[in-house]
Short mmCIF file of C-alpha atoms in Angstrom, two decimals:
data_model
loop_
_atom_site.label_atom_id
_atom_site.label_comp_id
_atom_site.label_asym_id
_atom_site.label_seq_id
_atom_site.Cartn_x
_atom_site.Cartn_y
_atom_site.Cartn_z
CA UNK A 1 -17.92 -9.94 -0.16
CA UNK A 2 -16.13 -11.62 -3.06
CA UNK A 3 -15.11 -8.38 -4.74
CA UNK A 4 -14.23 -7.90 -8.38
CA UNK A 5 -10.54 -7.63 -7.67
CA UNK A 6 -10.55 -11.18 -6.32
CA UNK A 7 -12.70 -12.34 -9.25
CA UNK A 8 -10.16 -10.86 -11.69
CA UNK A 9 -7.27 -12.65 -9.98
CA UNK A 10 -9.16 -15.96 -9.93
CA UNK A 11 -10.04 -15.60 -13.63
CA UNK A 12 -6.44 -14.86 -14.64
CA UNK A 13 -5.25 -17.92 -12.68
CA UNK A 14 -7.95 -20.15 -14.16
CA UNK A 15 -7.30 -19.01 -17.74
CA UNK A 16 -3.60 -19.69 -17.21
CA UNK A 17 -4.48 -23.24 -16.10
CA UNK A 18 -6.84 -23.56 -19.08
CA UNK A 19 -3.97 -23.13 -21.51
CA UNK A 20 -1.79 -25.61 -19.61
CA UNK A 21 -4.39 -28.38 -19.95
CA UNK A 22 -5.03 -30.47 -23.05
CA UNK A 23 -8.60 -31.36 -22.02
CA UNK A 24 -10.40 -28.02 -22.11
CA UNK A 25 -13.99 -27.99 -20.89
CA UNK A 26 -15.68 -24.62 -20.39
CA UNK A 27 -18.35 -26.03 -18.06
CA UNK A 28 -15.64 -27.56 -15.91
CA UNK A 29 -13.78 -24.24 -15.89
CA UNK A 30 -16.96 -22.47 -14.74
CA UNK A 31 -17.37 -24.92 -11.86
CA UNK A 32 -13.73 -24.52 -10.89
CA UNK A 33 -14.06 -20.71 -10.87
CA UNK A 34 -17.12 -20.83 -8.60
CA UNK A 35 -15.47 -23.47 -6.41
CA UNK A 36 -12.40 -21.25 -5.94
CA UNK A 37 -14.59 -18.28 -5.02
CA UNK A 38 -16.54 -20.47 -2.57
CA UNK A 39 -13.23 -21.42 -0.91
CA UNK A 40 -12.46 -17.72 -0.54
CA UNK A 41 -15.78 -17.31 1.27
CA UNK A 42 -14.91 -20.31 3.46
CA UNK A 43 -11.77 -18.47 4.52
CA UNK A 44 -13.88 -15.53 5.70
CA UNK A 45 -15.74 -17.83 8.11
CA UNK A 46 -12.54 -19.60 9.10
CA UNK A 47 -11.07 -16.26 10.18
CA UNK A 48 -14.20 -15.37 12.17
CA UNK A 49 -14.00 -18.77 13.86
CA UNK A 50 -10.39 -18.11 14.85
CA UNK A 51 -11.46 -15.44 17.35
CA UNK A 52 -13.82 -17.93 18.98
CA UNK A 53 -11.06 -20.57 19.09
CA UNK A 54 -8.68 -18.18 20.86
CA UNK A 55 -11.39 -17.43 23.44
CA UNK A 56 -12.00 -21.16 23.90
CA UNK A 57 -8.26 -21.72 24.42
CA UNK A 58 -8.25 -19.03 27.11
CA UNK A 59 -11.23 -20.66 28.82
CA UNK A 60 -9.39 -24.00 28.89
CA UNK A 61 -6.33 -22.27 30.29
CA UNK A 62 -8.38 -20.65 33.06
CA UNK A 63 -9.99 -23.98 34.00
CA UNK A 64 -6.64 -25.77 34.03
CA UNK A 65 -5.17 -23.19 36.42
CA UNK A 66 -8.16 -23.39 38.74
CA UNK A 67 -7.78 -27.16 38.92
CA UNK A 68 -4.09 -27.09 39.82
CA UNK A 69 -3.12 -28.92 43.04
CA UNK A 70 -2.21 -25.62 44.67
CA UNK A 71 -3.86 -22.83 42.69
CA UNK A 72 -2.79 -19.29 43.43
CA UNK A 73 -5.14 -16.43 44.19
CA UNK A 74 -4.70 -15.25 40.60
CA UNK A 75 -5.48 -18.76 39.33
CA UNK A 76 -8.72 -18.80 41.30
CA UNK A 77 -9.69 -15.25 40.33
CA UNK A 78 -8.58 -14.75 36.70
CA UNK A 79 -9.34 -11.68 34.66
CA UNK A 80 -12.69 -12.42 33.00
CA UNK A 81 -12.77 -9.68 30.36
CA UNK A 82 -11.88 -12.09 27.57
CA UNK A 83 -14.46 -14.68 28.59
CA UNK A 84 -17.19 -12.13 29.17
CA UNK A 85 -16.41 -10.17 26.01
CA UNK A 86 -19.81 -9.13 24.65
CA UNK A 87 -18.67 -9.00 21.03
CA UNK A 88 -17.30 -12.57 21.16
CA UNK A 89 -20.46 -13.85 22.85
CA UNK A 90 -22.54 -12.23 20.12
CA UNK A 91 -20.29 -13.71 17.41
CA UNK A 92 -20.54 -17.16 19.01
CA UNK A 93 -24.35 -16.91 19.00
CA UNK A 94 -24.53 -15.59 15.43
CA UNK A 95 -27.12 -17.61 13.52
CA UNK A 96 -25.49 -17.14 10.14
CA UNK A 97 -22.10 -18.32 11.44
CA UNK A 98 -23.66 -21.32 13.17
CA UNK A 99 -25.55 -22.35 10.04
CA UNK A 100 -22.49 -21.96 7.82
CA UNK A 101 -20.43 -24.12 10.19
CA UNK A 102 -23.11 -26.82 10.02
CA UNK A 103 -23.34 -26.66 6.22
CA UNK A 104 -19.59 -26.37 5.58
CA UNK A 105 -17.76 -27.56 8.73
CA UNK A 106 -14.24 -26.23 9.30
CA UNK A 107 -12.04 -26.86 12.29
CA UNK A 108 -8.95 -25.39 13.93
CA UNK A 109 -8.23 -28.64 15.79
CA UNK A 110 -5.23 -29.57 13.66
CA UNK A 111 -3.81 -26.08 14.20
CA UNK A 112 -4.30 -26.02 17.95
CA UNK A 113 -0.66 -25.08 18.55
CA UNK A 114 -1.06 -21.96 16.41
CA UNK A 115 -4.19 -20.95 18.35
CA UNK A 116 -2.38 -21.39 21.69
CA UNK A 117 0.67 -19.47 20.48
CA UNK A 118 -1.58 -16.67 19.25
CA UNK A 119 -3.27 -16.57 22.65
CA UNK A 120 0.12 -16.19 24.35
CA UNK A 121 1.07 -13.34 22.03
CA UNK A 122 -2.22 -11.59 22.81
CA UNK A 123 -1.92 -12.06 26.58
CA UNK A 124 1.61 -10.63 26.59
CA UNK A 125 0.67 -7.57 24.54
CA UNK A 126 0.07 -4.02 25.68
CA UNK A 127 -3.29 -4.20 23.94
CA UNK A 128 -4.42 -6.95 26.30
CA UNK A 129 -2.86 -5.36 29.37
CA UNK A 130 -4.77 -2.15 28.74
CA UNK A 131 -7.97 -4.06 28.08
CA UNK A 132 -7.64 -6.25 31.18
CA UNK A 133 -7.46 -3.15 33.37
CA UNK A 134 -10.86 -1.89 32.26
CA UNK A 135 -13.49 -2.49 34.90
CA UNK A 136 -16.69 -3.82 33.30
CA UNK A 137 -15.84 -2.94 29.66
CA UNK A 138 -18.65 -1.71 27.43
CA UNK A 139 -19.73 -3.48 24.24
CA UNK A 140 -17.79 -0.93 22.17
CA UNK A 141 -14.65 -1.54 24.22
CA UNK A 142 -15.05 -5.31 23.84
CA UNK A 143 -15.47 -5.02 20.07
CA UNK A 144 -12.59 -2.56 19.74
CA UNK A 145 -10.30 -4.91 21.63
CA UNK A 146 -10.89 -7.66 19.06
CA UNK A 147 -10.56 -5.25 16.15
CA UNK A 148 -7.11 -4.24 17.46
CA UNK A 149 -6.11 -7.86 18.13
CA UNK A 150 -7.15 -8.98 14.67
CA UNK A 151 -5.35 -6.12 12.98
CA UNK A 152 -2.16 -6.34 15.08
CA UNK A 153 -1.62 -10.06 15.55
CA UNK A 154 -3.59 -11.88 12.86
CA UNK A 155 -3.32 -9.66 9.79
CA UNK A 156 0.15 -9.95 8.28
CA UNK A 157 1.15 -12.98 10.36
CA UNK A 158 3.66 -15.02 8.35
CA UNK A 159 2.97 -18.06 10.52
CA UNK A 160 -0.73 -17.81 9.72
CA UNK A 161 -0.01 -17.33 6.01
CA UNK A 162 2.08 -20.51 5.94
CA UNK A 163 -0.59 -22.41 7.82
CA UNK A 164 -3.39 -21.30 5.50
CA UNK A 165 -1.31 -22.04 2.42
CA UNK A 166 -0.98 -25.62 3.64
CA UNK A 167 -4.69 -25.82 4.43
CA UNK A 168 -5.97 -24.78 0.99
CA UNK A 169 -4.23 -23.90 -2.29
CA UNK A 170 -6.96 -21.38 -3.05
CA UNK A 171 -6.14 -19.28 0.01
CA UNK A 172 -2.67 -18.09 -1.05
CA UNK A 173 -3.95 -14.99 -2.80
CA UNK A 174 -7.02 -14.42 -0.65
CA UNK A 175 -5.63 -13.82 2.80
CA UNK A 176 -5.13 -10.05 2.81
CA UNK A 177 -8.40 -9.35 0.99
CA UNK A 178 -10.44 -11.65 3.23
CA UNK A 179 -8.85 -10.30 6.41
CA UNK A 180 -9.84 -6.78 5.37
CA UNK A 181 -13.44 -8.02 5.15
CA UNK A 182 -13.22 -9.57 8.60
CA UNK A 183 -12.12 -6.19 9.98
CA UNK A 184 -15.05 -4.57 8.19
CA UNK A 185 -17.37 -7.16 9.75
CA UNK A 186 -16.07 -6.47 13.26
CA UNK A 187 -16.68 -2.74 12.80
CA UNK A 188 -20.23 -3.39 11.59
CA UNK A 189 -21.27 -5.49 14.59
CA UNK A 190 -24.08 -3.88 16.55
CA UNK A 191 -25.07 -5.08 20.01
CA UNK A 192 -28.75 -4.44 19.31
CA UNK A 193 -28.80 -6.93 16.44
CA UNK A 194 -27.82 -9.82 18.70
CA UNK A 195 -27.63 -13.25 17.06
CA UNK A 196 -29.24 -11.85 13.89
CA UNK A 197 -26.27 -9.60 13.10
CA UNK A 198 -25.80 -10.03 9.32
CA UNK A 199 -22.41 -11.23 8.07
CA UNK A 200 -21.12 -10.36 4.63
CA UNK A 201 -22.75 -12.27 1.75
CA UNK A 202 -20.63 -14.29 -0.68
CA UNK A 203 -21.44 -11.88 -3.52
CA UNK A 204 -22.63 -8.31 -3.09
CA UNK A 205 -25.38 -9.14 -5.59
CA UNK A 206 -26.21 -11.56 -8.40
CA UNK A 207 -24.55 -9.17 -10.85
CA UNK A 208 -21.10 -9.92 -9.41
CA UNK A 209 -21.61 -13.67 -9.84
CA UNK A 210 -22.69 -13.09 -13.44
CA UNK A 211 -19.66 -10.83 -13.93
CA UNK A 212 -17.34 -13.68 -12.85
CA UNK A 213 -18.82 -16.22 -15.25
CA UNK A 214 -19.15 -13.79 -18.15
CA UNK A 215 -15.56 -12.58 -17.77
CA UNK A 216 -14.35 -16.19 -17.98
CA UNK A 217 -16.55 -16.94 -21.02
CA UNK A 218 -15.57 -13.87 -22.99
CA UNK A 219 -11.86 -14.32 -22.24
CA UNK A 220 -11.81 -17.86 -23.58
CA UNK A 221 -14.27 -17.45 -26.45
CA UNK A 222 -12.70 -14.18 -27.61
CA UNK A 223 -9.13 -15.53 -27.67
CA UNK A 224 -8.46 -14.93 -31.38
CA UNK A 225 -9.95 -11.43 -31.40
CA UNK A 226 -7.99 -10.29 -28.34
CA UNK A 227 -4.71 -11.92 -29.30
CA UNK A 228 -4.89 -10.43 -32.79
CA UNK A 229 -5.27 -6.98 -31.21
CA UNK A 230 -2.30 -7.62 -28.93
CA UNK A 231 -0.14 -8.81 -31.85
CA UNK A 232 -1.09 -5.74 -33.93
CA UNK A 233 0.15 -3.47 -31.16
CA UNK A 234 3.49 -5.10 -30.40
CA UNK A 235 5.56 -3.33 -33.05
CA UNK A 236 8.80 -3.48 -31.12
CA UNK A 237 8.21 -6.89 -29.59
CA UNK A 238 8.17 -10.40 -30.97
CA UNK A 239 4.64 -11.60 -30.21
CA UNK A 240 5.84 -15.18 -29.72
CA UNK A 241 8.24 -14.06 -27.00
CA UNK A 242 5.64 -12.34 -24.81
CA UNK A 243 5.49 -14.00 -21.39
CA UNK A 244 2.52 -16.35 -21.19
CA UNK A 245 1.17 -14.70 -18.04
CA UNK A 246 1.45 -11.23 -19.63
CA UNK A 247 -0.51 -12.46 -22.64
CA UNK A 248 -3.24 -13.97 -20.44
CA UNK A 249 -3.54 -10.86 -18.26
CA UNK A 250 -3.99 -8.71 -21.38
CA UNK A 251 -6.51 -11.17 -22.82
CA UNK A 252 -8.64 -11.07 -19.63
CA UNK A 253 -8.31 -7.27 -19.47
CA UNK A 254 -9.54 -6.88 -23.04
CA UNK A 255 -12.45 -9.22 -22.36
CA UNK A 256 -13.49 -6.92 -19.52
CA UNK A 257 -12.97 -3.73 -21.53
CA UNK A 258 -15.06 -4.99 -24.46
CA UNK A 259 -17.80 -6.72 -22.44
CA UNK A 260 -18.68 -4.55 -19.44
CA UNK A 261 -19.88 -1.10 -20.41
CA UNK A 262 -20.43 -0.05 -16.79
CA UNK A 263 -16.74 -0.51 -15.86
CA UNK A 264 -14.62 2.51 -16.87
CA UNK A 265 -11.67 1.63 -19.08
CA UNK A 266 -9.27 3.33 -16.66
CA UNK A 267 -10.46 1.06 -13.83
CA UNK A 268 -9.88 -2.07 -15.90
CA UNK A 269 -6.41 -0.90 -16.97
CA UNK A 270 -5.34 -0.08 -13.41
CA UNK A 271 -6.63 -3.35 -11.97
CA UNK A 272 -4.87 -5.57 -14.52
CA UNK A 273 -1.64 -3.60 -14.37
CA UNK A 274 -1.65 -4.22 -10.60
CA UNK A 275 -2.27 -7.93 -11.19
CA UNK A 276 0.67 -8.00 -13.61
CA UNK A 277 2.96 -6.46 -10.98
CA UNK A 278 2.05 -9.21 -8.51
CA UNK A 279 1.78 -12.24 -10.78
CA UNK A 280 4.21 -11.71 -13.63
CA UNK A 281 7.68 -10.23 -14.15
CA UNK A 282 8.92 -6.95 -12.57
CA UNK A 283 8.63 -5.15 -15.91
CA UNK A 284 5.25 -6.60 -16.84
CA UNK A 285 3.21 -3.73 -15.40
CA UNK A 286 4.90 -1.16 -17.64
CA UNK A 287 4.84 -3.44 -20.69
CA UNK A 288 1.16 -4.35 -20.32
CA UNK A 289 0.23 -0.74 -19.65
CA UNK A 290 1.85 0.32 -22.94
CA UNK A 291 0.17 -2.40 -25.01
CA UNK A 292 -3.30 -2.03 -23.48
CA UNK A 293 -3.16 1.76 -23.68
CA UNK A 294 -2.38 1.56 -27.40
CA UNK A 295 -5.21 -0.95 -27.99
CA UNK A 296 -7.75 1.14 -26.07
CA UNK A 297 -6.77 4.25 -28.04
CA UNK A 298 -7.19 2.32 -31.31
CA UNK A 299 -10.56 0.73 -30.54
CA UNK A 300 -11.99 4.03 -29.28
CA UNK A 301 -10.93 5.78 -32.48
CA UNK A 302 -12.57 2.96 -34.48
CA UNK A 303 -15.74 3.24 -32.34
CA UNK A 304 -15.46 -0.37 -31.22
CA UNK A 305 -16.21 0.68 -27.65
CA UNK A 306 -18.22 3.63 -26.39
CA UNK A 307 -17.10 4.39 -22.83
CA UNK A 308 -14.46 6.38 -20.99
#
């Protein structure tokens, strides 16, 4: 689930921190990289748990209305689609989710007001109104309701972004990527798999974990080699005046280009140019593209790499 795009971003951030510190310890940097990626995986479970918390808030609301001194007919006979939602019941029973919550407990208790506000937004929406009118919804209808809710009211929520930023510094750059994986998880749920429905693993395979550590190693250990290449290809620029983040992004990019034969050069270039657009100056994408393109052309001509 931790894809290579997220690994690249984490590595760039960590290498930037590496050069800001006077005490540089590669083993410590490795641990910090894996810790940051673990926190990204925590966010995945935190987002899954949010759907259960909203359902729990609705259940409490229903019980409170039933116990009013003079409950109305509607209070006594609420719409039960949310509480009987087959997808949510399956998610609540999921063995993998339950185990993860035992091993790495996370709670929405301190953000109860957000959960209640989110519930209100959902209940007032056309999505919910349409869903509440379905008599005995099927499993697919139950799952589709939550897919729509997650996409419409959770993804892109500025309030949620602010909340998560306060919860964990590692989550700032993860939110959109992790939410896309939650949507993928919802789509993959199958009623027949019950509580054994598999959730996404932290890494797709061991190769991705090795990629993360190797990218960090090669970036740091190959500093002189990569920076010399960058300096040789900055004819019209004063090397000393290159923005620090631009220099680091190019250094990580070159580490990937030289180290991983299975990753096409064009893929590496595109990914790091996109990172530059988001994490450096407005002109960094164009600048980095020009420098890296010149370096790649040079090292291919000199047979220093043998890939497209």
